[in-house]
mmCIF file of C-alpha atoms in Angstrom:
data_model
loop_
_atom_site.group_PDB
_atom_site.id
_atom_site.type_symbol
_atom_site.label_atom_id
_atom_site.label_comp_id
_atom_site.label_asym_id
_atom_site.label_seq_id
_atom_site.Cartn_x
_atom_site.Cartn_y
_atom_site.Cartn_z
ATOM 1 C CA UNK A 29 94.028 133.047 108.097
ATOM 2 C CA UNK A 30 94.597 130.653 105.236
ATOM 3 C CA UNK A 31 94.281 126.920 105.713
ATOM 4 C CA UNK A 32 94.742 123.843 103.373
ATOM 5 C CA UNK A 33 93.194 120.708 104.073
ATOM 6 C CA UNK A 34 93.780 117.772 102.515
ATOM 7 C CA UNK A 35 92.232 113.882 103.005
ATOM 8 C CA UNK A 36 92.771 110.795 103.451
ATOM 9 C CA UNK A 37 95.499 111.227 105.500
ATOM 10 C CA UNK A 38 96.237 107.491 104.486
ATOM 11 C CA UNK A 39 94.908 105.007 101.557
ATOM 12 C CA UNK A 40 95.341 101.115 100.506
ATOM 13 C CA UNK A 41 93.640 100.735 97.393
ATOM 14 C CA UNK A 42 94.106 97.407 95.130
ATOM 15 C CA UNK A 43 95.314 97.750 91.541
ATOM 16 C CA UNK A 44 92.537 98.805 89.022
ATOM 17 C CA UNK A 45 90.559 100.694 91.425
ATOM 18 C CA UNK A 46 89.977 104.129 91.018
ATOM 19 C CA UNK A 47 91.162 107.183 93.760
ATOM 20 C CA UNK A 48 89.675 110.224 94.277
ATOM 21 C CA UNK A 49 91.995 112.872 96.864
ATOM 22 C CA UNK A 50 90.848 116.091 97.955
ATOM 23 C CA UNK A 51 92.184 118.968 98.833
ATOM 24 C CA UNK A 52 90.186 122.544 99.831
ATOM 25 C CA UNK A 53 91.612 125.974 100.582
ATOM 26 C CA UNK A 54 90.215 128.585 103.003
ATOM 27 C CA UNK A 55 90.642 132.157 103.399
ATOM 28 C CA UNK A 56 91.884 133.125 100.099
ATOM 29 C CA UNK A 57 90.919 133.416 96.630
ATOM 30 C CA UNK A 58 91.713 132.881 93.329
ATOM 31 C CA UNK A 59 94.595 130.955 94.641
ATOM 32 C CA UNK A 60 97.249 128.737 92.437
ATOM 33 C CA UNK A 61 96.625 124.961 93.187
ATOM 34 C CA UNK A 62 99.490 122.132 93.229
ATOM 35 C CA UNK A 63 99.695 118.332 93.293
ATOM 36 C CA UNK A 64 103.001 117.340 93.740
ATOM 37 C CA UNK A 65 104.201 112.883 94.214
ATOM 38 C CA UNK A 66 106.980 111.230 96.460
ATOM 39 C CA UNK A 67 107.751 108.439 96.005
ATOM 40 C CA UNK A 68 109.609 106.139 98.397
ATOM 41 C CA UNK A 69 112.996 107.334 98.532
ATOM 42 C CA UNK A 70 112.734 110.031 95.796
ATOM 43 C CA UNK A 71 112.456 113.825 95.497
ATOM 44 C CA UNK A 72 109.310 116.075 94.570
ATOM 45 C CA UNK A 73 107.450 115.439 91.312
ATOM 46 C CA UNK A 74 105.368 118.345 90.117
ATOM 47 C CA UNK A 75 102.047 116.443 88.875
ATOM 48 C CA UNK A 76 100.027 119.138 88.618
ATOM 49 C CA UNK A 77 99.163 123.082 88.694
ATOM 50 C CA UNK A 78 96.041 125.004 88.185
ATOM 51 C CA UNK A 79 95.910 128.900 87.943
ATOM 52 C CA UNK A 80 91.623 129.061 87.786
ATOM 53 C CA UNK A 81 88.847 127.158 87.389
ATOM 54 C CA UNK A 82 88.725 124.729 85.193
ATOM 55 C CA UNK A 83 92.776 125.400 84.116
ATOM 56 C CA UNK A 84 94.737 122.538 84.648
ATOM 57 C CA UNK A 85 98.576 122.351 83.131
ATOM 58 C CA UNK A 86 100.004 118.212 83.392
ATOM 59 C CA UNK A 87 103.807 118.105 84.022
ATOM 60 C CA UNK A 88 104.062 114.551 83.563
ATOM 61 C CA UNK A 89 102.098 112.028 81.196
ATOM 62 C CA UNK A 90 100.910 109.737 83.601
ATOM 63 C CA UNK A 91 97.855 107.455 84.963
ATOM 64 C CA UNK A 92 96.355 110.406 86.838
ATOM 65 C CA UNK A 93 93.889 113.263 86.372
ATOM 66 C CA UNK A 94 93.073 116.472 88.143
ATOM 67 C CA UNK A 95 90.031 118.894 87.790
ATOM 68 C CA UNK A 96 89.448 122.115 89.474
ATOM 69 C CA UNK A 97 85.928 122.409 89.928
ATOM 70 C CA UNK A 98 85.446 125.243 92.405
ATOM 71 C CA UNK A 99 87.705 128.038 93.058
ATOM 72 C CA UNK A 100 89.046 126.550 96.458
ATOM 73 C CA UNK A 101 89.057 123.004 95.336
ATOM 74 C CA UNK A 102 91.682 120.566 93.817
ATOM 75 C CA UNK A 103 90.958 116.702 93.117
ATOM 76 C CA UNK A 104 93.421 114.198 92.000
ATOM 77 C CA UNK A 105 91.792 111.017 90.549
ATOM 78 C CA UNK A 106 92.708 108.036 88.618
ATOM 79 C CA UNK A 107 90.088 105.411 86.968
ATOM 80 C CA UNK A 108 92.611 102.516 87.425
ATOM 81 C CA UNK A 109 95.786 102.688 90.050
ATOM 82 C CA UNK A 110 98.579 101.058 89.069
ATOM 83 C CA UNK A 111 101.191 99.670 91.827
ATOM 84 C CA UNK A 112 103.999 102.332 90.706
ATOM 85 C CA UNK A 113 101.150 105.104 91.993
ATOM 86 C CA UNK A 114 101.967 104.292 95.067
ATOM 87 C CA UNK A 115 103.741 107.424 97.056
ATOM 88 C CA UNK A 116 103.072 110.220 98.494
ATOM 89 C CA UNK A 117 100.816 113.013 97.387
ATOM 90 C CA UNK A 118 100.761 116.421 99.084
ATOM 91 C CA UNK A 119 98.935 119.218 97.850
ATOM 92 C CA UNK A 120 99.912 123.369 97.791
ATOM 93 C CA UNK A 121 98.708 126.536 96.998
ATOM 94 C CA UNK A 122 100.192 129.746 96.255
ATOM 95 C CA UNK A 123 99.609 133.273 95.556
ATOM 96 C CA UNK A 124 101.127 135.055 92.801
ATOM 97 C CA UNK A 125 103.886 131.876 93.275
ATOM 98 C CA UNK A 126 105.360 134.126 96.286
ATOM 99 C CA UNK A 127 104.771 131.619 98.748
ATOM 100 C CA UNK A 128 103.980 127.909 98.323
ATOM 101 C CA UNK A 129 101.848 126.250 101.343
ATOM 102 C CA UNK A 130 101.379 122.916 101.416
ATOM 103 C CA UNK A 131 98.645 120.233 103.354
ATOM 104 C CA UNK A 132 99.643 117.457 105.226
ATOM 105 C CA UNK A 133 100.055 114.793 102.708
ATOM 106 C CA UNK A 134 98.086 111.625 101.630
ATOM 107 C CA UNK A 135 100.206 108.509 101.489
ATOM 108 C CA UNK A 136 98.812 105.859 99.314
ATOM 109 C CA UNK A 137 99.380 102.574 98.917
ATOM 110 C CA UNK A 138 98.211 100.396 95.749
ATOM 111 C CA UNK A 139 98.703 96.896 96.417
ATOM 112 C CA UNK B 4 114.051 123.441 81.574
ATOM 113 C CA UNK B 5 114.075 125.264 84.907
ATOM 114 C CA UNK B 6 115.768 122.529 87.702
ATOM 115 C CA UNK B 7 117.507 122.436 90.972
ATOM 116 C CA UNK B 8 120.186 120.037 92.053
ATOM 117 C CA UNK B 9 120.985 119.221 95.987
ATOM 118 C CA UNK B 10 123.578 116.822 97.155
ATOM 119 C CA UNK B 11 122.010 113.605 98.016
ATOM 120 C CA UNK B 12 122.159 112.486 100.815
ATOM 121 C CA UNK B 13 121.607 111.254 103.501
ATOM 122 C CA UNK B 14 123.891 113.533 105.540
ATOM 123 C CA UNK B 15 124.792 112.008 108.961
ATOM 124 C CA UNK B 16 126.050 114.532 111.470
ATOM 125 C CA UNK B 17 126.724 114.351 115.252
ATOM 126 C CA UNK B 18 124.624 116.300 117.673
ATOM 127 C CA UNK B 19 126.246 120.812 117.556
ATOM 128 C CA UNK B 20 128.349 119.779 114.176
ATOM 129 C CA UNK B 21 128.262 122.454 111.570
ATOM 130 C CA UNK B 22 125.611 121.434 108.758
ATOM 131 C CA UNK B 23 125.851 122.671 104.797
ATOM 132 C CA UNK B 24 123.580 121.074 102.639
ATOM 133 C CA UNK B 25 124.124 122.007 98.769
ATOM 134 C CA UNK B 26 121.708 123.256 96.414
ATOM 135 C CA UNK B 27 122.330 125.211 92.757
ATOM 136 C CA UNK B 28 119.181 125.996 90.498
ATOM 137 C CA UNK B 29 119.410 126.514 87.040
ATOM 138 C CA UNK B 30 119.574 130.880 85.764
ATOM 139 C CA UNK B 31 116.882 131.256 83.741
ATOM 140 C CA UNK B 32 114.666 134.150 84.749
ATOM 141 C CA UNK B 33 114.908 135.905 88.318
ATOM 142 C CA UNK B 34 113.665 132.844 90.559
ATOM 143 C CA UNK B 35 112.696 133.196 94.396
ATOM 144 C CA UNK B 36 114.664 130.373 96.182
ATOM 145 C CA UNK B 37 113.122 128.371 99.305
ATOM 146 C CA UNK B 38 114.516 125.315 101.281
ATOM 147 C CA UNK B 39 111.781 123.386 102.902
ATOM 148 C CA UNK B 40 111.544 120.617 105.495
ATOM 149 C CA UNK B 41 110.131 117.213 105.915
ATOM 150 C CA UNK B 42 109.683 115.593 109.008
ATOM 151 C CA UNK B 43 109.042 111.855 109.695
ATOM 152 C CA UNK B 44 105.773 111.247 108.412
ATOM 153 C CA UNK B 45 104.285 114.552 107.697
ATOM 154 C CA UNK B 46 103.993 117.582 104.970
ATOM 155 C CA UNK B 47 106.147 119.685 103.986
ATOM 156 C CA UNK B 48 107.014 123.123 105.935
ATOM 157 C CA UNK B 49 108.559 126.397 104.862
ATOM 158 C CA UNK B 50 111.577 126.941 106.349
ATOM 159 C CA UNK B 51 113.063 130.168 104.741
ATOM 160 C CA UNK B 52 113.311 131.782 101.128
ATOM 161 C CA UNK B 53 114.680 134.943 99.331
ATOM 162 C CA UNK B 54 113.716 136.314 96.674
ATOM 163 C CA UNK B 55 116.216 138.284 95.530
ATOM 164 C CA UNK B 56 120.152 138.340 94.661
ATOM 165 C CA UNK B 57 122.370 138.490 97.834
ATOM 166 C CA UNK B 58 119.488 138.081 99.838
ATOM 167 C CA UNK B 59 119.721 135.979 103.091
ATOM 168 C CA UNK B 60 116.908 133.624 104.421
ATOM 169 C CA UNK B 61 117.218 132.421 108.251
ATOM 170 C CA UNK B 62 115.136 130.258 110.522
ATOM 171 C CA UNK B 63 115.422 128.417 113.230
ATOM 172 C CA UNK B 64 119.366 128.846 113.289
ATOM 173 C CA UNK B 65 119.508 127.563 109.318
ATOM 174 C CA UNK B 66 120.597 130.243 106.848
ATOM 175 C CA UNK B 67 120.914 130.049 103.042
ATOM 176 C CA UNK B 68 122.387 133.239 100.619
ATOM 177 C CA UNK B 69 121.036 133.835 97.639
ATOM 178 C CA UNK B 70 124.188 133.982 95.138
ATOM 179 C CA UNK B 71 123.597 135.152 91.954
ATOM 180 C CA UNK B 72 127.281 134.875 90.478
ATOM 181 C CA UNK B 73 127.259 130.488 91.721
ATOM 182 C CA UNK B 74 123.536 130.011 91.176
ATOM 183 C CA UNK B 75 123.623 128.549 95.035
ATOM 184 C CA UNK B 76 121.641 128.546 97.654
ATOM 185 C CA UNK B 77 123.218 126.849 100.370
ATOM 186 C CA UNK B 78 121.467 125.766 103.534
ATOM 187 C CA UNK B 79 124.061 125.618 106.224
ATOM 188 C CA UNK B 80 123.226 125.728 110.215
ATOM 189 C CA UNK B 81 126.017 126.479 112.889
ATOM 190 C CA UNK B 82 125.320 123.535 115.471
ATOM 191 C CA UNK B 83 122.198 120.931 114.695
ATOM 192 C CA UNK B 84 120.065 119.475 116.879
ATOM 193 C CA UNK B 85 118.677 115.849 117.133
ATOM 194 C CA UNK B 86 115.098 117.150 116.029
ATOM 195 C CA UNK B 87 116.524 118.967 113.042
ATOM 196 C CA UNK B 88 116.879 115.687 111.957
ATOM 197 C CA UNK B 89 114.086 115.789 108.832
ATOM 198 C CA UNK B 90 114.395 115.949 104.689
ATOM 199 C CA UNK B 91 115.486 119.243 103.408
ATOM 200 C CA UNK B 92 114.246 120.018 99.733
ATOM 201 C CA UNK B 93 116.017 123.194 98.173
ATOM 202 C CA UNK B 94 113.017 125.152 95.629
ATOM 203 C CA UNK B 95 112.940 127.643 93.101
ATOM 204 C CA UNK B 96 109.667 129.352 91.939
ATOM 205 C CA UNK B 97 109.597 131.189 88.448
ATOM 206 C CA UNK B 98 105.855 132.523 87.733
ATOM 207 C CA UNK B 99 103.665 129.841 88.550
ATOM 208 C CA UNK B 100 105.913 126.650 89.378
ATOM 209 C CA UNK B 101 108.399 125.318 91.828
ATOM 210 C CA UNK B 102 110.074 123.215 91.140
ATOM 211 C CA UNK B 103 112.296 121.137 94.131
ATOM 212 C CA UNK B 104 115.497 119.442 94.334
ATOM 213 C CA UNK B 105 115.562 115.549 94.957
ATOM 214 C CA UNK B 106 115.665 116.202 98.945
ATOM 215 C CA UNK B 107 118.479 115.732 101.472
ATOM 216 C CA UNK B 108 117.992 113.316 104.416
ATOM 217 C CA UNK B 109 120.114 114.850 107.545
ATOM 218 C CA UNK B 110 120.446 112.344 110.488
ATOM 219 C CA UNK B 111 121.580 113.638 113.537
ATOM 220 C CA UNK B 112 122.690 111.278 116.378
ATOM 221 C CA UNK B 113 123.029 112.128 119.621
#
């Protein structure tokens, strides 16, 4: 069966430092690959998507960076947090976009 | 651009009232249409989809219609429960993205 996995479960990280989340997929391949941002009190932001190695499509101009580097494998990363990159990330994946699975969320807080 | 509007919320409801939660999603394409749920302090879960025009999803006593002719996709649930008590988000997928609605809050007292 598939499984996502995603960690830290939680973060505190000072302004200016850099992050580095994770997220890994098992028992498929060749899957699609999402980062998607809460923020307190607000909806879904698509950050995001990756269709292959290497592929990575931004939705929103922003302080943060993601690479695909193996097949199963989806980093977010920042060199410099700023306080409003505070929320909560959650990663999915998806094949063919039929169904959308996502991990159990890193919440991060930049003070 | 391809979005998807709920009612805000939060929705407060007593414990076996009738529950409709709104959601309409902009026409372009043929989208597949998903409401998911958020409990307290954890991920999100699918809780039922359809893919096609007319089509119903149901789960856990929560239905939603796919209409074509309203672009709507209503979640609605007969009699809710204290633990249903979570964030709904309302999604439609076209190719490779979905893309959510800003999420309902339902509170359900007892």
């Amino acid at each position: 069966s598939q499984t996502i996995h995603q960690w830290p479960a939680t973060l505190v990280q000072p302004v200016g430092s850099p992050l580095s989340l994770e997220c890994t997929v098992e028992g498929t391949s060749n899957p699609n690959l999402y980062w998607y941002r809460q923020a307190a009190g607000r909806g879904l932001q698509l950050l995001f998507y990756s269709v292959g190695i290497g592929q990575i499509s931004s939705e929103v101009p922003q302080n943060l960076s993601a690479s695909r580097p193996q097949d199963r494998q989806f980093i977010l990363s920042s060199k410099k947090l700023l306080l409003s990159d505070s929320g909560f990330y959650l990663c999915a994946w998806s094949i063919e976009g039929y169904g959308y699975t996502f991990g159990s969320g890193t919440r991060l807080t930049v003070v | 651009g391809d979005s998807v509007t709920q009612m805000e919320g939060p929705v407060t409801l007593s414990e076996e009232a009738f529950l409709t939660i709104n959601c309409t999603y902009t026409a372009t394409g043929y989208p597949s249409l998903f409401w998911y749920v958020q409990y307290p302090g954890e991920g999100l879960q699918l809780l039922l989809k359809a893919t096609k025009a007319d089509d119903k999803g149901s789960n856990k006593g929560f239905e939603a219609t796919y209409r074509k002719e309203t672009t709507s996709f209503h979640l609605e649930k007969g009699s809710v429960q204290v633990s249903d008590s979570a964030v709904y988000f309302c999604g439609r997928n076209a190719g490779n993205m979905l893309t959510f609605g800003g999420g309902t809050r339902l509170m359900v007292k007892p």
